[in-house]
Amino acid sequence: MRAIVVHEFGPPEVMKLEEFPAPKAGPGQAVVRVHAAGVNPFDTYMRNGTYAIKPALPYIPGGEGAGVVESVGEGVTRFKPGDRVYVGHPITGMYAEYTLALESQLHRLPERTTFEQGAGLYVAYGTAYHALYHHAKAHASETLLVHGASGGVGIAAVQLARAIGMTVIGTAGTDKGLELVRHEGAHHAFNHRNPGYTDAIMKATGGRGVDVVLEMLANVNLATDLKLLARFGRVIIIGSRGDISITPRDLMARTASVRGFTLWGISEAEEADVHAGLFAGLENGTVCPIVGKELPLADAVRAHKEILETGAHGKMILRP
Ligand code: NAP
């Protein structure tokens, strides 16, 4: 099969399009024909060799995607060849024509959802759902700031928060991003590159502050987030690329908290909850993944450069 293969950790150029042996399904496993693979920032950290998870070399990148079950191994009962699925954290990477996954790593993709949309479900929507429901324990009466709302996780968070009735404020770094954030349901959208935009956020809450912040770039924003919180506010750290100093008294004054997580640490029960919620959302239309950029598999190097640049517009995918 054709696959992007990494033989050594390093810059995007270490990814090569090669012929690679196609996987075979063992007991409890399935082979999925990949129609679209999601591109995520963590794919780039992993390829660099700087991520907490360092795969054995050579490896195929890509932690999520969507496609059709090609074959199943002994003992697989919930899926059969021909089923449409989205896949999260499979055994082999998704930047390839086929991937190998455990049965538990497959999730049913409703007919109305395209493979391109499905490729952006597991990480972005899984993270946003887990952050909102399990970590922030968000409520309809609360105000949410999605700090970095134009990307994969941000758009998912805006849609999910609107679906439960929250008041939603989102930020983006471009006019196109702001338009998307508003279109997907944010009541207010502000440009995180404009000086004074945090004053505008505070003003939008009538000076009260926000109840929950979902933070995509904590190393830049965490200190400011604390000052934007209402009483009993919660900052949930989703993304961070470095260190930052904060003023602990900002938390004390508000009886506020900061919490971080990675999707890798989700429990089985929480994961079941997430995918039940996402399936229902896909069926009733409140979950509607936005694919901003589609590139052929051969353009994986370009994808890894562009995913770290500003100007996010929903999800980026690769097509094998
Ligand atoms: P993405 O699609 O590349 O989006 C990045 C987002 O960050 C965009 O909305 C971007 O806005 C925004 N951003 C850029 N500069 C910002 C700033 N100064 N302040 C606030 N936001 C800013 O990435 P993603 O898939 O949504 O992931 C977002 C982050 O979460 C990444 O760091 C990723 O590694 C992390 N993540 C963590 C988990 C986890 O398990 N904890 C799971 C998934 C993702 P513009 O481009 O419009 O400027």
mmCIF file of C-alpha atoms and ligand atoms in Angstrom:
data_model
loop_
_atom_site.group_PDB
_atom_site.id
_atom_site.type_symbol
_atom_site.label_atom_id
_atom_site.label_comp_id
_atom_site.label_asym_id
_atom_site.label_seq_id
_atom_site.Cartn_x
_atom_site.Cartn_y
_atom_site.Cartn_z
ATOM 1 C CA MET A 1 0.000 0.000 0.000
ATOM 2 C CA ARG A 2 1.014 3.663 -0.312
ATOM 3 C CA ALA A 3 1.882 5.238 3.027
ATOM 4 C CA ILE A 4 3.737 8.153 4.560
ATOM 5 C CA VAL A 5 6.631 6.633 6.486
ATOM 6 C CA VAL A 6 8.932 8.221 9.086
ATOM 7 C CA HIS A 7 12.352 6.518 9.441
ATOM 8 C CA GLU A 8 13.903 9.146 11.749
ATOM 9 C CA PHE A 9 12.486 11.931 13.952
ATOM 10 C CA GLY A 10 12.950 15.436 12.600
ATOM 11 C CA PRO A 11 11.455 18.196 10.422
ATOM 12 C CA PRO A 12 8.448 17.624 8.116
ATOM 13 C CA GLU A 13 10.757 16.441 5.313
ATOM 14 C CA VAL A 14 11.520 13.185 7.184
ATOM 15 C CA MET A 15 8.064 12.026 5.992
ATOM 16 C CA LYS A 16 8.356 10.029 2.741
ATOM 17 C CA LEU A 17 5.626 8.579 0.536
ATOM 18 C CA GLU A 18 6.556 4.903 0.100
ATOM 19 C CA GLU A 19 5.257 1.423 -0.645
ATOM 20 C CA PHE A 20 4.688 -0.300 2.720
ATOM 21 C CA PRO A 21 3.300 -3.777 3.569
ATOM 22 C CA ALA A 22 -0.488 -3.569 4.098
ATOM 23 C CA PRO A 23 -1.662 -4.678 7.587
ATOM 24 C CA LYS A 24 -3.560 -7.925 8.286
ATOM 25 C CA ALA A 25 -6.243 -8.221 10.945
ATOM 26 C CA GLY A 26 -5.421 -10.450 13.927
ATOM 27 C CA PRO A 27 -7.911 -11.524 16.633
ATOM 28 C CA GLY A 28 -10.005 -8.562 17.859
ATOM 29 C CA GLN A 29 -8.663 -6.331 15.067
ATOM 30 C CA ALA A 30 -9.920 -4.830 11.814
ATOM 31 C CA VAL A 31 -8.281 -3.431 8.698
ATOM 32 C CA VAL A 32 -9.858 -0.181 7.486
ATOM 33 C CA ARG A 33 -9.514 1.235 3.972
ATOM 34 C CA VAL A 34 -8.689 4.887 4.746
ATOM 35 C CA HIS A 35 -10.713 7.464 2.789
ATOM 36 C CA ALA A 36 -9.490 10.503 4.734
ATOM 37 C CA ALA A 37 -6.945 11.046 7.518
ATOM 38 C CA GLY A 38 -7.141 13.910 10.018
ATOM 39 C CA VAL A 39 -4.064 16.102 10.495
ATOM 40 C CA ASN A 40 -3.412 17.239 14.077
ATOM 41 C CA PRO A 41 -0.772 19.413 15.740
ATOM 42 C CA PHE A 42 0.322 16.409 17.856
ATOM 43 C CA ASP A 43 1.249 14.532 14.645
ATOM 44 C CA THR A 44 3.983 17.166 14.203
ATOM 45 C CA TYR A 45 5.221 16.954 17.820
ATOM 46 C CA MET A 46 5.385 13.144 17.465
ATOM 47 C CA ARG A 47 7.249 13.357 14.145
ATOM 48 C CA ASN A 48 9.767 15.733 15.777
ATOM 49 C CA GLY A 49 10.380 13.188 18.535
ATOM 50 C CA THR A 50 9.440 15.786 21.179
ATOM 51 C CA TYR A 51 6.053 14.323 22.214
ATOM 52 C CA ALA A 52 5.360 12.275 25.337
ATOM 53 C CA ILE A 53 4.591 9.318 23.042
ATOM 54 C CA LYS A 54 7.563 8.299 20.882
ATOM 55 C CA PRO A 55 6.607 5.553 18.396
ATOM 56 C CA ALA A 56 9.087 2.844 17.391
ATOM 57 C CA LEU A 57 10.719 3.646 14.024
ATOM 58 C CA PRO A 58 9.821 3.354 11.222
ATOM 59 C CA TYR A 59 6.231 4.433 11.771
ATOM 60 C CA ILE A 60 3.247 5.759 9.824
ATOM 61 C CA PRO A 61 1.885 9.039 11.298
ATOM 62 C CA GLY A 62 -1.778 9.891 11.810
ATOM 63 C CA GLY A 63 -3.944 9.239 14.873
ATOM 64 C CA GLU A 64 -7.390 9.529 13.303
ATOM 65 C CA GLY A 65 -9.351 9.131 10.111
ATOM 66 C CA ALA A 66 -12.391 7.618 8.460
ATOM 67 C CA GLY A 67 -13.056 4.885 5.948
ATOM 68 C CA VAL A 68 -14.622 1.493 5.340
ATOM 69 C CA VAL A 69 -13.922 -1.762 7.160
ATOM 70 C CA GLU A 70 -11.995 -3.983 4.731
ATOM 71 C CA SER A 71 -11.594 -7.125 6.841
ATOM 72 C CA VAL A 72 -12.033 -8.231 10.438
ATOM 73 C CA GLY A 73 -10.146 -10.732 12.592
ATOM 74 C CA GLU A 74 -11.472 -13.523 14.772
ATOM 75 C CA GLY A 75 -13.757 -12.407 17.607
ATOM 76 C CA VAL A 76 -14.811 -9.064 16.101
ATOM 77 C CA THR A 77 -18.577 -8.862 16.539
ATOM 78 C CA ARG A 78 -19.678 -5.216 16.242
ATOM 79 C CA PHE A 79 -18.251 -4.474 12.761
ATOM 80 C CA LYS A 80 -18.121 -6.263 9.409
ATOM 81 C CA PRO A 81 -16.522 -5.542 6.018
ATOM 82 C CA GLY A 82 -18.270 -2.639 4.295
ATOM 83 C CA ASP A 83 -19.161 -0.728 7.484
ATOM 84 C CA ARG A 84 -18.461 3.031 7.441
ATOM 85 C CA VAL A 85 -16.358 4.023 10.456
ATOM 86 C CA TYR A 86 -14.252 6.733 12.019
ATOM 87 C CA VAL A 87 -11.129 5.608 13.799
ATOM 88 C CA GLY A 88 -9.205 7.000 16.765
ATOM 89 C CA HIS A 89 -5.684 6.144 17.945
ATOM 90 C CA PRO A 90 -5.380 2.978 15.784
ATOM 91 C CA ILE A 91 -2.518 0.456 16.017
ATOM 92 C CA THR A 92 -0.897 1.668 12.777
ATOM 93 C CA GLY A 93 -0.993 5.247 11.444
ATOM 94 C CA MET A 94 -3.700 6.705 9.217
ATOM 95 C CA TYR A 95 -1.506 8.511 6.655
ATOM 96 C CA ALA A 96 -1.858 5.390 4.487
ATOM 97 C CA GLU A 97 -4.257 3.480 2.256
ATOM 98 C CA TYR A 98 -5.045 1.007 5.063
ATOM 99 C CA THR A 99 -4.849 1.091 8.830
ATOM 100 C CA LEU A 100 -5.023 -1.600 11.503
ATOM 101 C CA ALA A 101 -7.224 -0.960 14.541
ATOM 102 C CA LEU A 102 -8.691 -2.754 17.537
ATOM 103 C CA GLU A 103 -12.457 -3.178 17.410
ATOM 104 C CA SER A 104 -12.688 -0.713 20.321
ATOM 105 C CA GLN A 105 -10.924 1.939 18.214
ATOM 106 C CA LEU A 106 -13.690 1.911 15.573
ATOM 107 C CA HIS A 107 -16.801 4.095 15.789
ATOM 108 C CA ARG A 108 -19.797 3.978 13.486
ATOM 109 C CA LEU A 109 -20.076 6.841 10.984
ATOM 110 C CA PRO A 110 -23.680 7.856 10.163
ATOM 111 C CA GLU A 111 -24.654 7.874 6.466
ATOM 112 C CA ARG A 112 -25.120 11.653 6.435
ATOM 113 C CA THR A 113 -21.507 12.268 7.545
ATOM 114 C CA THR A 114 -18.839 12.268 4.813
ATOM 115 C CA PHE A 115 -15.512 10.479 5.255
ATOM 116 C CA GLU A 116 -13.790 13.879 5.119
ATOM 117 C CA GLN A 117 -15.917 15.085 8.041
ATOM 118 C CA GLY A 118 -15.447 11.766 9.825
ATOM 119 C CA ALA A 119 -11.660 12.139 9.636
ATOM 120 C CA GLY A 120 -11.909 15.178 11.898
ATOM 121 C CA LEU A 121 -14.188 13.675 14.536
ATOM 122 C CA TYR A 122 -12.151 11.646 16.961
ATOM 123 C CA VAL A 123 -9.527 14.148 18.117
ATOM 124 C CA ALA A 124 -11.260 17.514 17.683
ATOM 125 C CA TYR A 125 -14.765 16.551 18.831
ATOM 126 C CA GLY A 126 -13.525 13.960 21.317
ATOM 127 C CA THR A 127 -11.320 16.594 22.943
ATOM 128 C CA ALA A 128 -13.970 19.313 22.933
ATOM 129 C CA TYR A 129 -16.645 16.965 24.309
ATOM 130 C CA HIS A 130 -14.325 15.585 27.020
ATOM 131 C CA ALA A 131 -13.263 19.127 27.973
ATOM 132 C CA LEU A 132 -16.781 20.544 28.188
ATOM 133 C CA TYR A 133 -18.678 17.666 29.777
ATOM 134 C CA HIS A 134 -16.108 15.758 31.856
ATOM 135 C CA HIS A 135 -13.595 18.423 32.882
ATOM 136 C CA ALA A 136 -15.429 21.787 32.863
ATOM 137 C CA LYS A 137 -18.795 20.205 33.743
ATOM 138 C CA ALA A 138 -20.326 23.050 31.756
ATOM 139 C CA HIS A 139 -23.965 24.142 32.071
ATOM 140 C CA ALA A 140 -26.414 25.857 29.740
ATOM 141 C CA SER A 141 -26.589 28.955 31.937
ATOM 142 C CA GLU A 142 -22.824 29.537 31.717
ATOM 143 C CA THR A 143 -20.615 31.619 29.420
ATOM 144 C CA LEU A 144 -17.775 29.887 27.586
ATOM 145 C CA LEU A 145 -14.653 31.414 26.048
ATOM 146 C CA VAL A 146 -13.109 29.213 23.354
ATOM 147 C CA HIS A 147 -9.654 30.753 23.198
ATOM 148 C CA GLY A 148 -8.607 29.605 19.723
ATOM 149 C CA ALA A 149 -11.999 28.784 18.205
ATOM 150 C CA SER A 150 -11.184 28.684 14.477
ATOM 151 C CA GLY A 151 -9.275 25.358 14.441
ATOM 152 C CA GLY A 152 -10.338 21.736 14.714
ATOM 153 C CA VAL A 153 -10.965 21.602 18.473
ATOM 154 C CA GLY A 154 -12.248 25.181 18.631
ATOM 155 C CA ILE A 155 -15.025 24.752 16.049
ATOM 156 C CA ALA A 156 -16.056 21.488 17.691
ATOM 157 C CA ALA A 157 -16.274 23.247 21.071
ATOM 158 C CA VAL A 158 -18.356 26.102 19.637
ATOM 159 C CA GLN A 159 -20.869 23.664 18.080
ATOM 160 C CA LEU A 160 -21.119 21.453 21.183
ATOM 161 C CA ALA A 161 -21.467 24.390 23.581
ATOM 162 C CA ARG A 162 -24.202 25.973 21.469
ATOM 163 C CA ALA A 163 -25.995 22.623 21.355
ATOM 164 C CA ILE A 164 -26.227 22.578 25.163
ATOM 165 C CA GLY A 165 -27.343 26.200 25.319
ATOM 166 C CA MET A 166 -24.244 28.021 26.567
ATOM 167 C CA THR A 167 -23.365 31.610 25.717
ATOM 168 C CA VAL A 168 -20.284 31.261 23.508
ATOM 169 C CA ILE A 169 -17.401 33.657 22.870
ATOM 170 C CA GLY A 170 -14.707 32.550 20.408
ATOM 171 C CA THR A 171 -11.402 33.959 19.208
ATOM 172 C CA ALA A 172 -9.560 33.643 15.890
ATOM 173 C CA GLY A 173 -6.544 35.292 14.282
ATOM 174 C CA THR A 174 -7.975 36.170 10.853
ATOM 175 C CA ASP A 175 -11.186 37.697 9.479
ATOM 176 C CA LYS A 176 -11.969 34.416 7.716
ATOM 177 C CA GLY A 177 -11.534 32.550 11.001
ATOM 178 C CA LEU A 178 -13.770 35.018 12.845
ATOM 179 C CA GLU A 179 -16.473 34.631 10.220
ATOM 180 C CA LEU A 180 -16.346 30.839 10.580
ATOM 181 C CA VAL A 181 -16.498 31.032 14.382
ATOM 182 C CA ARG A 182 -19.605 33.245 14.199
ATOM 183 C CA HIS A 183 -21.160 31.065 11.487
ATOM 184 C CA GLU A 184 -20.728 27.933 13.632
ATOM 185 C CA GLY A 185 -22.615 29.525 16.510
ATOM 186 C CA ALA A 186 -20.474 31.852 18.631
ATOM 187 C CA HIS A 187 -22.471 34.797 20.002
ATOM 188 C CA HIS A 188 -19.311 36.944 19.949
ATOM 189 C CA ALA A 189 -16.000 36.571 18.107
ATOM 190 C CA PHE A 190 -12.798 38.535 18.744
ATOM 191 C CA ASN A 191 -9.390 38.587 17.075
ATOM 192 C CA HIS A 192 -6.681 37.287 19.432
ATOM 193 C CA ARG A 193 -4.112 39.328 17.508
ATOM 194 C CA ASN A 194 -5.796 42.674 18.258
ATOM 195 C CA PRO A 195 -4.439 44.587 21.247
ATOM 196 C CA GLY A 196 -7.205 45.057 23.802
ATOM 197 C CA TYR A 197 -9.310 42.112 22.616
ATOM 198 C CA THR A 198 -9.518 40.737 26.153
ATOM 199 C CA ASP A 199 -11.173 44.011 27.260
ATOM 200 C CA ALA A 200 -13.762 43.407 24.546
ATOM 201 C CA ILE A 201 -14.344 39.875 25.897
ATOM 202 C CA MET A 202 -14.865 41.232 29.406
ATOM 203 C CA LYS A 203 -17.240 43.876 28.055
ATOM 204 C CA ALA A 204 -19.245 41.206 26.197
ATOM 205 C CA THR A 205 -19.893 39.508 29.558
ATOM 206 C CA GLY A 206 -21.090 42.809 31.065
ATOM 207 C CA GLY A 207 -17.949 42.854 33.245
ATOM 208 C CA ARG A 208 -18.880 39.588 34.992
ATOM 209 C CA GLY A 209 -16.275 37.384 33.294
ATOM 210 C CA VAL A 210 -16.598 33.942 31.739
ATOM 211 C CA ASP A 211 -17.401 30.732 33.588
ATOM 212 C CA VAL A 212 -15.278 28.414 31.459
ATOM 213 C CA VAL A 213 -12.254 28.927 29.206
ATOM 214 C CA LEU A 214 -11.166 26.209 26.787
ATOM 215 C CA GLU A 215 -7.571 27.231 26.128
ATOM 216 C CA MET A 216 -5.691 26.211 22.941
ATOM 217 C CA LEU A 217 -2.431 28.079 23.639
ATOM 218 C CA ALA A 218 -1.927 28.213 27.405
ATOM 219 C CA ASN A 219 1.721 29.272 27.271
ATOM 220 C CA VAL A 220 0.539 32.566 25.728
ATOM 221 C CA ASN A 221 -2.856 33.077 27.364
ATOM 222 C CA LEU A 222 -3.113 31.411 30.772
ATOM 223 C CA ALA A 223 -2.206 34.481 32.868
ATOM 224 C CA THR A 224 -4.806 36.574 31.003
ATOM 225 C CA ASP A 225 -7.433 33.814 31.156
ATOM 226 C CA LEU A 226 -7.365 33.917 34.962
ATOM 227 C CA LYS A 227 -8.255 37.622 34.900
ATOM 228 C CA LEU A 228 -11.195 36.917 32.554
ATOM 229 C CA LEU A 229 -12.821 34.386 34.888
ATOM 230 C CA ALA A 230 -16.055 34.887 36.815
ATOM 231 C CA ARG A 231 -16.394 33.507 40.357
ATOM 232 C CA PHE A 232 -15.974 29.688 40.410
ATOM 233 C CA GLY A 233 -14.563 29.905 36.875
ATOM 234 C CA ARG A 234 -12.581 27.054 35.311
ATOM 235 C CA VAL A 235 -9.781 27.150 32.759
ATOM 236 C CA ILE A 236 -9.352 23.887 30.905
ATOM 237 C CA ILE A 237 -5.955 23.653 29.210
ATOM 238 C CA ILE A 238 -6.220 21.831 25.905
ATOM 239 C CA GLY A 239 -3.075 23.068 24.132
ATOM 240 C CA SER A 240 0.261 24.543 25.296
ATOM 241 C CA ARG A 241 3.630 24.932 23.621
ATOM 242 C CA GLY A 242 5.840 26.277 26.419
ATOM 243 C CA ASP A 243 5.993 27.834 29.891
ATOM 244 C CA ILE A 244 4.212 30.841 31.412
ATOM 245 C CA SER A 245 4.060 32.729 34.746
ATOM 246 C CA ILE A 246 0.678 33.266 36.384
ATOM 247 C CA THR A 247 -0.614 35.235 39.383
ATOM 248 C CA PRO A 248 -2.069 32.635 41.787
ATOM 249 C CA ARG A 249 -4.058 35.345 43.567
ATOM 250 C CA ASP A 250 -6.203 35.666 40.431
ATOM 251 C CA LEU A 251 -7.410 32.134 41.185
ATOM 252 C CA MET A 252 -7.788 32.731 44.927
ATOM 253 C CA ALA A 253 -9.863 35.884 44.406
ATOM 254 C CA ARG A 254 -12.342 33.973 42.222
ATOM 255 C CA THR A 255 -12.318 30.535 43.878
ATOM 256 C CA ALA A 256 -11.272 29.459 40.393
ATOM 257 C CA SER A 257 -9.376 26.469 39.057
ATOM 258 C CA VAL A 258 -7.108 25.405 36.229
ATOM 259 C CA ARG A 259 -7.162 21.900 34.882
ATOM 260 C CA GLY A 260 -5.395 20.195 31.996
ATOM 261 C CA PHE A 261 -5.771 16.837 30.282
ATOM 262 C CA THR A 262 -4.779 14.850 27.239
ATOM 263 C CA LEU A 263 -7.205 12.744 25.253
ATOM 264 C CA TRP A 264 -4.788 9.806 25.614
ATOM 265 C CA GLY A 265 -5.764 9.610 29.292
ATOM 266 C CA ILE A 266 -9.535 9.311 28.751
ATOM 267 C CA SER A 267 -11.207 6.404 30.594
ATOM 268 C CA GLU A 268 -13.235 3.708 28.817
ATOM 269 C CA ALA A 269 -16.467 4.974 30.394
ATOM 270 C CA GLU A 270 -15.752 8.573 29.374
ATOM 271 C CA GLU A 271 -14.899 7.450 25.847
ATOM 272 C CA ALA A 272 -18.173 5.529 25.565
ATOM 273 C CA ASP A 273 -19.971 8.684 26.710
ATOM 274 C CA VAL A 274 -18.133 10.845 24.148
ATOM 275 C CA HIS A 275 -18.929 8.615 21.187
ATOM 276 C CA ALA A 276 -22.562 8.121 22.173
ATOM 277 C CA GLY A 277 -22.875 11.913 22.343
ATOM 278 C CA LEU A 278 -21.076 12.472 19.062
ATOM 279 C CA PHE A 279 -23.146 9.862 17.201
ATOM 280 C CA ALA A 280 -26.347 11.507 18.450
ATOM 281 C CA GLY A 281 -24.992 14.949 17.501
ATOM 282 C CA LEU A 282 -24.080 13.765 13.995
ATOM 283 C CA GLU A 283 -27.558 12.304 13.546
ATOM 284 C CA ASN A 284 -29.413 15.390 14.803
ATOM 285 C CA GLY A 285 -27.092 17.804 12.983
ATOM 286 C CA THR A 286 -25.664 19.669 15.993
ATOM 287 C CA VAL A 287 -22.270 18.074 15.280
ATOM 288 C CA CYS A 288 -21.159 19.063 11.792
ATOM 289 C CA PRO A 289 -17.375 18.911 11.219
ATOM 290 C CA ILE A 290 -15.966 21.682 9.030
ATOM 291 C CA VAL A 291 -13.208 20.599 6.645
ATOM 292 C CA GLY A 292 -11.118 23.672 5.864
ATOM 293 C CA LYS A 293 -8.331 22.101 3.837
ATOM 294 C CA GLU A 294 -8.042 18.815 1.916
ATOM 295 C CA LEU A 295 -4.631 17.741 0.624
ATOM 296 C CA PRO A 296 -3.459 14.572 -1.156
ATOM 297 C CA LEU A 297 -1.420 12.127 0.950
ATOM 298 C CA ALA A 298 1.699 13.122 -1.008
ATOM 299 C CA ASP A 299 1.389 16.629 0.517
ATOM 300 C CA ALA A 300 1.907 15.468 4.120
ATOM 301 C CA VAL A 301 5.038 17.655 4.419
ATOM 302 C CA ARG A 302 3.030 20.744 3.459
ATOM 303 C CA ALA A 303 0.238 19.728 5.846
ATOM 304 C CA HIS A 304 2.664 19.516 8.791
ATOM 305 C CA LYS A 305 3.998 22.981 8.031
ATOM 306 C CA GLU A 306 0.589 24.598 7.567
ATOM 307 C CA ILE A 307 -1.126 23.034 10.609
ATOM 308 C CA LEU A 308 1.206 25.090 12.851
ATOM 309 C CA GLU A 309 0.579 28.386 11.026
ATOM 310 C CA THR A 310 -2.110 30.926 11.864
ATOM 311 C CA GLY A 311 -5.286 31.112 9.763
ATOM 312 C CA ALA A 312 -6.979 27.921 10.941
ATOM 313 C CA HIS A 313 -10.334 27.159 9.304
ATOM 314 C CA GLY A 314 -11.753 24.008 10.832
ATOM 315 C CA LYS A 315 -10.052 20.713 10.151
ATOM 316 C CA MET A 316 -7.218 19.764 7.781
ATOM 317 C CA ILE A 317 -7.313 16.324 6.169
ATOM 318 C CA LEU A 318 -5.167 14.143 3.888
ATOM 319 C CA ARG A 319 -6.678 11.917 1.200
ATOM 320 C CA PRO A 320 -4.817 8.658 0.508
HETATM 321 P P1 NAP B 1 -5.573 23.892 14.937
HETATM 322 O O1 NAP B 1 -6.689 23.369 14.110
HETATM 323 O O2 NAP B 1 -4.222 24.100 14.328
HETATM 324 O O3 NAP B 1 -6.064 25.282 15.601
HETATM 325 C C1 NAP B 1 -5.223 26.078 16.382
HETATM 326 C C2 NAP B 1 -6.073 27.157 17.015
HETATM 327 O O4 NAP B 1 -5.270 27.956 17.897
HETATM 328 C C3 NAP B 1 -6.660 28.101 15.960
HETATM 329 O O5 NAP B 1 -7.973 28.433 16.328
HETATM 330 C C4 NAP B 1 -5.736 29.293 16.088
HETATM 331 O O6 NAP B 1 -6.353 30.488 15.620
HETATM 332 C C5 NAP B 1 -5.545 29.326 17.581
HETATM 333 N N1 NAP B 1 -4.515 30.262 18.027
HETATM 334 C C6 NAP B 1 -3.407 30.694 17.382
HETATM 335 N N2 NAP B 1 -2.803 31.651 18.111
HETATM 336 C C7 NAP B 1 -3.566 31.844 19.233
HETATM 337 C C8 NAP B 1 -3.476 32.709 20.359
HETATM 338 N N3 NAP B 1 -2.485 33.571 20.515
HETATM 339 N N4 NAP B 1 -4.440 32.634 21.294
HETATM 340 C C9 NAP B 1 -5.483 31.757 21.178
HETATM 341 N N5 NAP B 1 -5.605 30.910 20.141
HETATM 342 C C10 NAP B 1 -4.650 30.953 19.181
HETATM 343 O O7 NAP B 1 -5.317 22.965 16.214
HETATM 344 P P2 NAP B 1 -6.382 22.092 17.046
HETATM 345 O O8 NAP B 1 -6.433 20.746 16.478
HETATM 346 O O9 NAP B 1 -7.621 22.881 17.198
HETATM 347 O O10 NAP B 1 -5.615 22.000 18.451
HETATM 348 C C11 NAP B 1 -5.461 23.162 19.255
HETATM 349 C C12 NAP B 1 -4.400 22.873 20.328
HETATM 350 O O11 NAP B 1 -4.882 21.868 21.208
HETATM 351 C C13 NAP B 1 -3.067 22.363 19.770
HETATM 352 O O12 NAP B 1 -2.000 22.861 20.553
HETATM 353 C C14 NAP B 1 -3.163 20.874 19.953
HETATM 354 O O13 NAP B 1 -1.900 20.250 20.067
HETATM 355 C C15 NAP B 1 -3.953 20.785 21.244
HETATM 356 N N6 NAP B 1 -4.746 19.559 21.402
HETATM 357 C C16 NAP B 1 -4.696 18.946 22.609
HETATM 358 C C17 NAP B 1 -5.469 17.829 22.833
HETATM 359 C C18 NAP B 1 -5.449 17.187 24.195
HETATM 360 O O14 NAP B 1 -5.707 15.994 24.288
HETATM 361 N N7 NAP B 1 -5.195 17.964 25.237
HETATM 362 C C19 NAP B 1 -6.239 17.290 21.806
HETATM 363 C C20 NAP B 1 -6.289 17.948 20.585
HETATM 364 C C21 NAP B 1 -5.539 19.099 20.396
HETATM 365 P P3 NAP B 1 -5.896 31.226 14.235
HETATM 366 O O15 NAP B 1 -5.236 30.205 13.373
HETATM 367 O O16 NAP B 1 -7.185 31.740 13.684
HETATM 368 O O17 NAP B 1 -4.955 32.289 14.703
#
